Amino acid sequence: MSKLLIVDDEIDVREFAKRFFAKRGIEVSAIGDGYEAVKVILEESPDLVLLDIYMDGMSGIEVLQNIRESGSDVNVIMVSGVEDEEIVKKAHSFGIKGYIHKPLILEELEKIVMAELKRD
Amino acid sequence: MRYSFSFFYPILAFSFLLIAYAVSYPKLKKVSRVFLAISGLFLVGVVFVAMPFLFVFISQYRYEEMFGPEDLPLVVATGVMVLGVFFYIRSRHVSQAQLLKDHRKYQLALWKAALGMVKVKELSRLLGLIVRVIIRSVRVEHCSIYVYHDKAQRYVLKASGGSRDGNVEAANSIFEDSSLVEYMQRIQRPVVYEEVVSLVDGGAGNGVIGGIVEIMDRMSASVVLPGFIDGRLAIFIVLGEKRSGKLFSSDELMAFSMLCNHAALVIENVSLREDIHNIQERLLKAEKMAVLGTIADGVSHQINNRLHSIGFIAGDAIDTIRMGRRGDGSMNMMMDKLYGELEYALNRIQVNVRQGGEVLVGLLGYSRNGSNGFSAVDLNRLLDASIEMAQFKMMDNILDFIRKFGNDVPKLKGNFTQLQEVFFNIIDNSYEAIVQRNREFNDLNYRGRVEFSFFEKDGMGHIVITDNGIGVKESDIHRLFDPFYSTKAEQGKGTGLGLYIIKKIIEDIHKGTVLFRSEYGKGSQVEVVLSVIR
């Protein structure tokens, strides 16, 4: 069973995305805090991480930097509400599978996620 | 004993001396010294004239023995001459005093004008004041002030007063000729009509001076006063003839020159102050926009997050319903219909979420997916959609939409949702303008009309939307594209955000152009220029 980790500080995003992917037989965890996300990623090595950029506390970019520097090569898709060229560049420099923009329709997210998980 | 009339010869000679002195005294600088001298001399003269009579009195000689009848004319002549000298001196003194009085009157008027100039903060008022003061105190037929305009690089008529007969040139607001200006810059003092005329007559032959005479003739200019700042000619003042017909004295011209230079400084000061004020306004506006931009960024990010959450919630709900409907087939028709409706409603929520996201993209001007979400946009479909959006708020059937093109128009490159927003705003503005015109002009034959036309030029498509609404006043046009400017009379009728958004979407995102034309009372026209797909 594929392991999906959703990192987003919005409660509704976590809850409904979790419900959605759970129906498809995917093991989903959802975390709302950057620090905890780093811990979970390093301990559990999910197959795919959906990482929100703008979060209170540790940002998505910092989480990404942290896990990469700790040696994790886990697949990450960045999720962003605002496009900032600097941030995009920085994210790519740490190695990401993709970059998607909010607001995103769940169906579209489904396609992207399923495609990524199938690859492994 | 009889003294011969030869006594009178020295007196006569002395009288001549007195006259010579009186004639030459204007050359002396100090008036008081002159008066003292004259008085002294007069006293001496009197003593000389009185001497014989004194002598008679002292020596007891009788008049008849001193002077014979043939001496009488000489006595009279001397007396007249001495008195004449006295009166001459007196009249000079009187005219001098009069001149001083005039001077003082001028000085007072100019001083008042100078003070007044410093108080007036607004340029046009200042110039009007100067013209009025000059016409009143100098009593000239007309007066005009020309100020150097940086951008036009010419002298422009800024204020004018007095009688207009013959002052035809003043009607030309732009002073095209440069020979007069160059001449003034060269001689660095006022140009007097009589002076240049005499130069021409005197054979200064050179056509330039002749040209200057012509210009001054056309302007009915008696004097042109230059106003210099740091050696450059900043303004010049044209004076017509004096009402009295008298010529301008050199003292007057000097006083006017000073006034003119002072005026130039004050005018520059005021216009600099106006520039500063404008710059401050723009700075304030820019700061406001920067702050608002920041707020807008923050707000739209928050809203984006809400949309994202809403989208996910709706998405999962749709998914649950779909799974339930597909499921075990145990659902009855009514339940299925109900769930079907719910699914449809949730789908509509998702469509709105997507559109909301697109609007925010338009607002902030950032791009999605690199291709900006561009596609080949069909103009007719676009207008249909925009009009449909607008129809919701339009009351009563008060206007007609006319399309002046068919289905053969080329497709445009753009983002459909964003362009729909653009045209909706344009149509909405036209609608409001028509409503306002109806309200203000009460013309029973009036029928609102929005016309769409299209033409292609240099690979770009031009979509022109023309309305016959109330139009926009020229003074308001340059502010139309500011984010929070709105001419809409009532509050709450739109946010005035429309044209700003349009400009952002078309120019920043689509790299196109927006042109706006309007005439108050006639209508407005918006021209949107976009790339064409071939």
XYZ file of C-alpha atoms in Angstrom:
654
model
C 0.000 0.000 0.000
C 1.329 3.387 -0.991
C 2.070 5.849 1.701
C 1.024 9.446 1.103
C 1.855 12.305 3.404
C -0.025 15.557 3.180
C 1.598 18.555 4.825
C -0.715 21.562 4.972
C -1.713 23.889 7.797
C -5.347 24.040 6.610
C -7.543 21.634 8.540
C -10.078 21.142 5.746
C -7.394 20.370 3.219
C -5.925 17.735 5.489
C -9.216 16.140 6.418
C -10.862 15.982 3.017
C -7.780 15.058 1.062
C -7.202 12.295 3.595
C -10.759 10.981 3.198
C -10.496 11.154 -0.565
C -7.286 9.218 -0.957
C -8.167 6.761 1.762
C -11.122 5.653 -0.382
C -8.616 4.726 -3.026
C -6.722 2.386 -0.762
C -3.850 4.686 -0.036
C -2.373 5.009 3.427
C -2.682 8.714 4.094
C -1.245 10.771 6.916
C -1.752 14.459 7.289
C 0.372 16.853 9.296
C -0.191 20.541 9.916
C 3.163 21.520 11.322
C 6.520 21.795 9.593
C 8.651 20.539 12.455
C 6.547 17.461 12.917
C 6.507 16.900 9.180
C 10.312 16.706 9.071
C 10.277 14.152 11.861
C 7.610 11.991 10.207
C 9.235 12.150 6.768
C 12.604 11.067 8.128
C 11.098 8.310 10.293
C 8.478 6.877 7.969
C 9.761 7.642 4.425
C 6.410 8.055 2.661
C 6.164 7.271 -1.057
C 4.948 10.774 -1.839
C 4.726 14.036 0.072
C 2.399 16.858 -0.815
C 4.114 19.824 0.756
C 2.412 23.169 1.253
C 4.787 26.114 1.046
C 3.215 28.837 3.123
C 2.773 27.575 6.624
C 3.105 29.210 9.987
C 6.223 28.167 11.801
C 8.494 26.200 9.480
C 7.680 26.781 5.843
C 7.489 24.115 3.186
C 10.784 25.215 1.694
C 12.491 24.876 5.050
C 10.992 21.422 5.531
C 12.292 20.448 2.097
C 15.732 21.801 2.820
C 15.801 20.019 6.157
C 14.901 16.588 4.821
C 17.247 16.843 1.869
C 20.101 17.872 4.083
C 19.287 14.935 6.332
C 19.716 12.676 3.344
C 16.104 11.939 2.473
C 15.310 11.575 -1.223
C 11.607 11.156 -0.730
C 9.343 12.314 -3.607
C 7.927 15.747 -2.976
C 5.313 17.761 -4.797
C 5.184 21.407 -3.689
C 1.832 23.056 -3.331
C 1.655 26.824 -3.484
C -0.921 29.572 -3.304
C 1.272 32.366 -4.495
C 3.867 32.085 -7.149
C 7.225 33.499 -6.314
C 9.975 32.856 -8.820
C 12.623 32.781 -6.134
C 10.759 30.147 -4.187
C 10.125 28.023 -7.252
C 13.793 28.077 -8.124
C 14.807 27.260 -4.597
C 12.370 24.351 -4.405
C 13.640 22.911 -7.672
C 17.184 23.226 -6.447
C 16.359 20.829 -3.612
C 14.821 18.388 -6.026
C 11.070 18.091 -6.319
C 8.786 16.033 -8.509
C 6.535 18.885 -9.335
C 4.921 22.140 -8.348
C 1.169 22.764 -8.271
C -0.947 25.826 -7.645
C -3.876 26.434 -5.414
C -6.759 26.384 -5.734
C -6.658 22.903 -7.068
C -9.605 20.676 -7.848
C -9.336 17.384 -6.021
C -9.868 15.412 -9.199
C -6.842 17.023 -10.779
C -4.807 16.336 -7.677
C -5.953 12.742 -7.846
C -4.579 12.350 -11.352
C -1.225 13.811 -10.395
C -0.890 11.768 -7.213
C -1.964 8.480 -8.802
C 0.446 9.017 -11.652
C 3.299 9.590 -9.237
C 2.473 6.661 -7.007
C 2.123 4.310 -9.968
C 5.650 5.052 -11.038
C 7.102 3.397 -7.979
C 27.228 162.155 -7.934
C 25.972 159.945 -10.567
C 27.001 156.387 -10.981
C 26.999 155.158 -14.513
C 24.790 152.284 -15.554
C 27.966 150.307 -16.102
C 27.126 148.953 -12.647
C 24.520 146.734 -14.247
C 26.897 144.964 -16.547
C 28.391 142.787 -13.827
C 24.874 142.071 -12.607
C 23.872 141.071 -16.123
C 26.912 138.870 -16.451
C 26.108 137.289 -13.146
C 22.550 136.585 -14.283
C 23.916 134.714 -17.236
C 26.054 132.692 -14.919
C 23.016 131.905 -12.823
C 21.089 130.732 -15.874
C 24.000 128.617 -17.015
C 24.142 127.069 -13.598
C 20.414 126.421 -13.509
C 20.535 124.730 -16.867
C 23.426 122.541 -15.941
C 22.330 121.571 -12.442
C 20.367 118.422 -13.538
C 23.730 116.875 -14.080
C 24.478 117.216 -10.396
C 23.566 114.221 -8.249
C 22.568 115.587 -4.954
C 19.382 117.616 -5.118
C 19.807 119.104 -1.667
C 23.268 120.297 -2.426
C 21.923 121.946 -5.565
C 19.209 123.712 -3.644
C 21.702 124.990 -1.164
C 23.916 126.212 -3.942
C 21.053 127.853 -5.757
C 19.798 129.513 -2.612
C 23.269 130.716 -1.847
C 23.725 132.046 -5.312
C 20.338 133.654 -5.247
C 21.159 135.373 -2.023
C 24.361 136.605 -3.558
C 22.454 137.733 -6.622
C 19.927 139.564 -4.539
C 22.667 141.257 -2.620
C 24.289 142.379 -5.853
C 21.004 143.735 -7.190
C 20.111 145.355 -3.928
C 23.514 146.843 -3.481
C 22.942 149.975 -5.530
C 19.722 150.737 -3.706
C 21.437 150.132 -0.416
C 24.191 152.386 -1.519
C 21.659 155.039 -2.366
C 20.058 154.683 0.966
C 23.335 154.786 2.801
C 24.932 157.553 0.833
C 21.844 159.654 0.677
C 22.177 159.936 -3.054
C 18.933 160.336 -4.765
C 17.722 157.770 -7.239
C 17.567 160.308 -10.060
C 21.228 161.055 -9.672
C 22.166 157.402 -9.590
C 20.230 156.172 -12.494
C 18.965 157.911 -15.536
C 15.788 157.058 -17.447
C 17.875 155.193 -20.038
C 18.855 152.798 -17.269
C 15.256 151.702 -16.784
C 15.140 149.018 -19.527
C 18.340 147.543 -18.217
C 16.992 147.433 -14.693
C 13.835 145.737 -15.876
C 15.788 143.339 -18.022
C 18.034 142.366 -15.159
C 15.113 142.028 -12.802
C 13.255 139.812 -15.221
C 16.289 137.692 -15.848
C 16.983 137.167 -12.190
C 13.341 136.437 -11.488
C 13.218 134.242 -14.543
C 16.142 132.223 -13.329
C 14.429 131.837 -10.012
C 11.211 130.653 -11.593
C 13.090 128.287 -13.882
C 14.831 126.721 -10.964
C 11.572 126.509 -9.078
C 9.756 124.807 -11.958
C 12.551 122.254 -12.281
C 12.230 121.578 -8.606
C 8.509 121.137 -8.958
C 8.792 118.719 -11.877
C 11.518 116.816 -10.032
C 9.214 116.480 -7.050
C 6.445 115.317 -9.345
C 8.734 112.724 -10.889
C 9.710 111.546 -7.435
C 6.066 111.336 -6.500
C 5.387 109.208 -9.599
C 8.405 107.103 -8.742
C 7.177 106.611 -5.258
C 3.744 105.698 -6.584
C 5.299 103.120 -8.902
C 7.540 101.833 -6.189
C 4.582 101.474 -3.893
C 2.554 99.694 -6.539
C 5.455 97.441 -7.464
C 6.193 96.754 -3.840
C 2.593 95.787 -3.264
C 2.680 93.630 -6.370
C 5.876 91.975 -5.224
C 4.351 91.240 -1.835
C 1.171 90.018 -3.421
C 3.145 87.766 -5.699
C 4.786 86.085 -2.806
C 1.449 85.363 -1.206
C -0.266 83.819 -4.199
C 0.394 80.128 -4.278
C -1.341 79.242 -7.458
C 0.386 79.977 -10.734
C -2.542 81.093 -12.847
C -3.807 83.393 -10.123
C -0.361 84.850 -9.696
C 0.022 85.614 -13.371
C -3.428 87.176 -13.515
C -2.507 89.338 -10.533
C 0.690 90.541 -12.174
C -1.144 91.453 -15.360
C -3.807 93.361 -13.461
C -1.302 95.239 -11.308
C 0.686 96.254 -14.352
C -2.337 97.437 -16.315
C -3.616 99.377 -13.329
C -0.484 101.051 -12.109
C 1.366 101.572 -15.353
C -1.827 102.308 -17.220
C -1.073 100.451 -20.412
C -3.472 99.328 -23.084
C -2.720 95.664 -22.653
C -0.292 93.314 -21.000
C 0.610 89.670 -21.624
C 2.912 87.269 -19.881
C 4.722 84.485 -21.692
C 6.350 81.723 -19.673
C 8.864 79.161 -20.875
C 7.338 75.697 -21.105
C 9.924 72.996 -20.550
C 8.175 70.253 -22.460
C 7.096 72.291 -25.469
C 10.464 74.063 -25.382
C 8.692 77.266 -26.273
C 7.236 80.296 -24.621
C 3.550 79.938 -23.904
C 1.035 82.712 -23.215
C -0.047 82.241 -19.648
C -1.925 85.419 -18.801
C -3.179 88.433 -20.627
C -5.320 91.477 -20.000
C -6.428 94.797 -21.332
C -7.961 95.736 -24.659
C -7.655 93.208 -27.393
C -7.913 95.446 -30.441
C -4.873 94.839 -32.509
C -3.557 92.407 -29.942
C -3.990 89.591 -32.404
C -0.757 87.852 -31.622
C -1.844 87.321 -28.043
C -4.429 84.915 -29.403
C -1.591 82.606 -30.377
C -0.800 80.886 -27.165
C 2.506 79.512 -28.366
C 5.196 81.961 -29.157
C 6.902 80.409 -32.105
C 9.360 83.051 -33.103
C 12.831 82.873 -31.688
C 14.469 86.031 -33.067
C 12.877 88.269 -30.451
C 13.865 85.861 -27.717
C 17.443 85.697 -28.974
C 17.583 89.449 -29.232
C 16.445 89.845 -25.632
C 18.912 87.244 -24.493
C 21.639 89.163 -26.271
C 20.877 92.699 -25.093
C 19.745 91.562 -21.629
C 17.350 94.438 -21.209
C 13.854 95.513 -22.278
C 13.102 95.811 -25.982
C 11.521 99.155 -26.751
C 9.568 99.465 -29.982
C 10.858 102.948 -30.829
C 14.397 101.771 -30.273
C 14.250 98.841 -32.689
C 12.426 100.957 -35.240
C 15.181 103.527 -35.113
C 17.731 100.735 -35.479
C 16.056 99.652 -38.695
C 15.834 103.208 -39.957
C 19.405 103.835 -38.950
C 20.276 101.117 -41.427
C 20.963 98.235 -39.058
C 19.853 96.729 -42.320
C 19.902 93.159 -41.050
C 16.530 91.474 -41.568
C 16.466 90.108 -38.043
C 15.766 93.474 -36.482
C 13.174 94.147 -39.150
C 11.554 90.833 -38.231
C 11.454 91.874 -34.599
C 9.732 95.129 -35.513
C 7.138 93.107 -37.402
C 6.489 90.831 -34.454
C 6.130 93.753 -32.101
C 3.764 95.358 -34.583
C 1.619 92.265 -34.682
C 1.501 92.105 -30.916
C 0.965 95.856 -30.613
C 3.895 95.670 -28.269
C 5.352 98.892 -27.060
C 7.838 97.224 -24.737
C 8.870 93.629 -24.189
C 10.349 93.033 -20.737
C 12.598 90.040 -20.214
C 12.671 88.159 -16.918
C 15.931 86.317 -16.382
C 16.784 83.558 -13.946
C 20.461 82.610 -13.850
C 20.987 84.260 -17.173
C 18.319 82.333 -19.027
C 15.120 83.925 -20.250
C 12.418 82.376 -18.095
C 9.546 84.743 -18.917
C 8.812 87.858 -20.853
C 6.094 90.444 -20.446
C 4.608 92.318 -23.370
C 3.270 95.803 -22.683
C 1.076 97.786 -24.972
C 1.197 101.550 -25.271
C 0.550 103.755 -22.290
C -2.982 105.088 -22.200
C -1.556 108.544 -21.935
C 0.388 107.927 -25.111
C 3.593 108.913 -23.354
C 6.771 106.996 -23.853
C 8.360 104.832 -21.188
C 11.169 106.576 -19.399
C 14.429 104.797 -18.695
C 13.667 104.911 -14.970
C 10.373 103.167 -15.599
C 11.972 100.542 -17.785
C 14.563 99.864 -15.125
C 11.866 99.487 -12.486
C 9.903 97.166 -14.771
C 12.955 95.075 -15.487
C 13.428 94.548 -11.789
C 9.780 93.696 -11.435
C 10.000 91.290 -14.329
C 13.003 89.484 -12.910
C 11.301 89.304 -9.573
C 8.191 87.964 -11.258
C 10.267 85.346 -13.076
C 11.668 84.103 -9.780
C 8.310 84.053 -8.096
C 6.680 82.309 -11.053
C 9.365 79.676 -11.087
C 9.009 79.274 -7.360
C 5.256 78.796 -7.622
C 5.475 76.403 -10.519
C 8.148 74.412 -8.690
C 5.864 74.292 -5.707
C 3.056 72.995 -7.893
C 5.405 70.359 -9.270
C 6.381 69.328 -5.755
C 2.739 69.140 -4.792
C 2.006 66.901 -7.782
C 4.982 64.715 -7.044
C 3.902 64.424 -3.434
C 0.433 63.402 -4.543
C 1.796 60.765 -6.845
C 4.170 59.527 -4.180
C 1.334 59.271 -1.728
C -0.715 57.410 -4.274
C 2.160 55.069 -5.054
C 2.651 54.419 -1.351
C -1.031 53.799 -0.968
C -0.932 51.370 -3.835
C 2.110 49.637 -2.456
C 0.411 49.207 0.877
C -2.789 48.137 -0.788
C -0.820 45.861 -3.001
C 0.637 44.257 0.050
C -2.775 43.985 1.623
C -4.199 42.722 -1.618
C -1.500 40.094 -1.732
C -2.199 38.989 1.795
C -5.946 39.058 1.324
C -5.906 37.225 -1.952
C -3.612 34.594 -0.525
C -6.040 34.038 2.313
C -8.942 33.896 -0.095
C -7.016 31.508 -2.251
C -6.598 29.243 0.732
C -10.324 29.376 1.418
C -11.050 28.486 -2.190
C -8.605 25.627 -2.017
C -10.247 24.252 1.107
C -13.739 24.708 -0.337
C -12.627 22.962 -3.484
C -11.273 19.997 -1.553
C -14.378 19.694 0.593
C -16.651 19.824 -2.430
C -14.366 17.447 -4.295
C -14.448 14.835 -1.625
C -18.214 15.192 -1.245
C -18.660 14.657 -4.983
C -16.450 11.633 -4.779
C -18.487 10.178 -1.920
C -21.750 10.755 -3.783
C -20.419 9.226 -6.953
C -19.226 6.179 -5.156
C -22.570 5.904 -3.416
C -24.523 6.227 -6.682
C -22.433 3.659 -8.457
C -22.413 1.328 -5.488
C -24.702 -1.539 -4.962
C -27.618 -0.301 -7.008
C -29.880 -0.328 -3.973
C -30.616 3.352 -4.249
C -34.128 4.188 -5.400
C -34.856 6.669 -8.178
C -35.808 9.536 -5.922
C -32.676 9.196 -3.806
C -30.575 8.919 -6.925
C -32.178 12.041 -8.341
C -31.506 13.852 -5.075
C -27.891 12.803 -4.995
C -27.632 13.710 -8.638
C -28.740 17.246 -7.838
C -26.308 17.447 -4.939
C -23.516 16.253 -7.175
C -24.402 18.915 -9.743
C -24.452 21.632 -7.069
C -21.065 20.553 -5.747
C -19.720 20.541 -9.286
C -20.868 24.151 -9.686
C -19.040 24.981 -6.466
C -15.884 23.560 -7.958
C -16.341 25.590 -11.157
C -16.688 28.727 -9.053
C -13.610 27.781 -7.080
C -11.677 27.499 -10.290
C -12.997 30.833 -11.556
C -12.235 32.450 -8.237
C -8.686 31.253 -8.552
C -8.454 32.677 -12.051
C -9.700 36.063 -10.885
C -7.055 36.166 -8.199
C -4.489 35.277 -10.773
C -5.744 38.226 -12.798
C -5.600 40.498 -9.791
C -2.088 39.655 -8.788
C -0.787 39.223 -12.262
C 1.078 36.027 -11.737
C 1.085 33.214 -14.200
C 0.016 29.618 -13.851
C 1.569 26.675 -15.574
C 3.960 28.811 -17.600
C 1.612 29.112 -20.540
C -0.528 31.525 -18.550
C -3.491 29.367 -19.200
C -3.772 30.808 -22.687
C -5.863 29.288 -25.387
C -7.460 30.260 -28.677
C -10.368 32.461 -27.660
C -13.388 32.858 -29.853
C -14.445 36.490 -29.746
C -18.135 35.833 -30.236
C -18.226 33.242 -27.491
C -16.312 35.573 -25.251
C -18.734 38.418 -25.784
C -21.692 36.102 -25.310
C -20.285 35.021 -21.959
C -19.433 38.574 -20.885
C -22.843 39.907 -21.827
C -24.459 37.036 -19.980
C -22.491 37.913 -16.865
C -23.559 41.539 -17.231
C -27.236 40.790 -17.896
C -27.700 39.693 -14.317
C -27.263 43.197 -12.995
C -28.822 45.114 -15.859
C -32.272 46.291 -15.111
C -34.809 46.988 -17.755
C -34.112 46.660 -21.368
C -32.476 50.024 -21.726
C -29.753 49.272 -24.154
C -28.979 47.441 -27.357
C -25.891 45.402 -28.048
C -24.726 45.652 -31.617
C -22.049 43.422 -33.057
C -20.417 44.697 -36.202
C -18.646 41.547 -37.184
C -19.564 38.029 -38.023
C -18.193 34.595 -37.333
C -15.158 35.018 -39.508
C -13.121 36.929 -36.948
C -9.788 35.297 -36.116
C -9.239 33.664 -32.741
C -7.392 35.593 -30.075
C -4.646 34.354 -27.821
C -5.649 34.694 -24.216
C -7.150 33.365 -21.047
C -10.883 33.011 -21.515
C -11.840 33.576 -17.886
C -9.673 36.642 -17.531
C -10.880 38.127 -20.812
C -14.430 37.473 -19.753
C -13.677 39.528 -16.646
C -12.254 42.287 -18.839
C -15.188 42.555 -21.173
C -17.670 42.207 -18.384
C -16.121 45.254 -16.728
C -16.161 47.257 -19.957
C -19.794 46.407 -20.623
C -20.679 47.169 -17.036
C -19.053 50.590 -17.271
C -20.932 51.322 -20.489
C -24.153 50.246 -18.844
C -23.554 52.577 -15.898
C -22.695 55.422 -18.276
C -25.929 54.897 -20.178
C -27.936 54.795 -16.975
C -26.337 58.025 -15.853
C -26.985 59.688 -19.177
C -30.611 58.727 -18.996
C -30.773 60.287 -15.580
C -29.018 63.528 -16.481
C -30.244 64.305 -19.937
C -33.836 63.096 -19.887
C -33.935 62.742 -23.638
C -36.991 60.746 -24.617
C -35.477 59.774 -27.950
C -32.396 58.396 -26.307
C -31.673 54.732 -26.592
C -28.592 53.243 -24.982
C -26.276 51.477 -27.354
C -23.136 49.390 -26.984
C -21.386 48.572 -30.205
C -18.706 45.946 -30.707
C -16.409 46.117 -33.704
C -13.200 44.421 -34.702
C -10.268 45.014 -36.981
C -6.882 43.461 -37.487
C -3.651 45.383 -37.814
C -0.039 44.178 -37.825
C -0.942 40.792 -36.456
C -2.913 42.223 -33.562
C -6.644 42.110 -33.106
C -8.382 45.319 -32.078
C -11.689 44.939 -30.298
C -13.521 48.224 -30.037
C -16.424 48.761 -27.650
C -18.286 52.015 -28.137
C -21.122 53.303 -26.025
C -23.299 56.402 -26.176
C -23.412 56.907 -22.446
C -22.598 60.040 -20.532
C -18.887 59.915 -21.264
C -16.051 61.116 -19.080
C -14.812 64.651 -18.521
C -11.320 65.281 -19.864
C -10.109 66.228 -16.419
C -11.137 62.822 -15.096
C -9.706 60.662 -17.877
C -6.142 60.367 -16.651
C -7.342 59.095 -13.318
C -9.613 56.449 -14.725
C -7.102 53.649 -14.532
C -6.234 54.236 -10.897
C -7.313 51.337 -8.732
C -9.795 53.132 -6.549
C -10.987 55.940 -8.728
C -14.614 55.820 -9.608
C -16.891 58.311 -11.278
C -19.892 56.286 -10.260
C -22.121 58.677 -8.423
C -23.511 56.355 -5.803
C -21.352 54.577 -3.341
C -21.371 50.866 -3.472
C -22.023 50.702 -7.182
C -19.002 48.683 -7.994
C -15.641 49.372 -6.468
C -14.188 51.360 -9.339
C -11.689 48.560 -9.569
C -12.755 47.703 -13.100
C -10.431 49.669 -15.372
C -7.424 48.943 -13.210
C -8.064 45.216 -13.492
C -8.608 45.507 -17.221
C -5.306 47.251 -17.646
C -3.489 44.692 -15.531
C -4.990 41.723 -17.307
C -4.549 43.038 -20.831
C -1.192 44.763 -20.463
C 0.657 42.743 -17.838
C -0.674 39.249 -18.506
C -1.694 39.363 -22.152
C 0.981 41.867 -23.207
C -1.654 43.793 -25.108
C -2.888 47.374 -25.020
C -5.919 49.216 -23.715
C -6.946 52.542 -25.186
C -9.630 54.777 -23.869
C -11.363 57.711 -25.505
C -14.290 59.716 -24.315
C -16.265 62.864 -24.794
C -18.498 64.088 -22.043
C -22.095 64.069 -23.181
C -21.350 61.897 -26.199
C -19.997 58.563 -25.018
C -16.889 56.502 -24.513
C -14.808 54.024 -26.422
C -12.511 51.290 -25.197
C -10.097 49.603 -27.578
C -8.539 46.312 -26.484
C -5.584 45.077 -28.499
C -4.638 41.388 -28.302
C -2.542 38.894 -30.237
C -4.282 37.012 -32.993
C -3.860 33.302 -33.585
C -3.530 32.309 -37.203
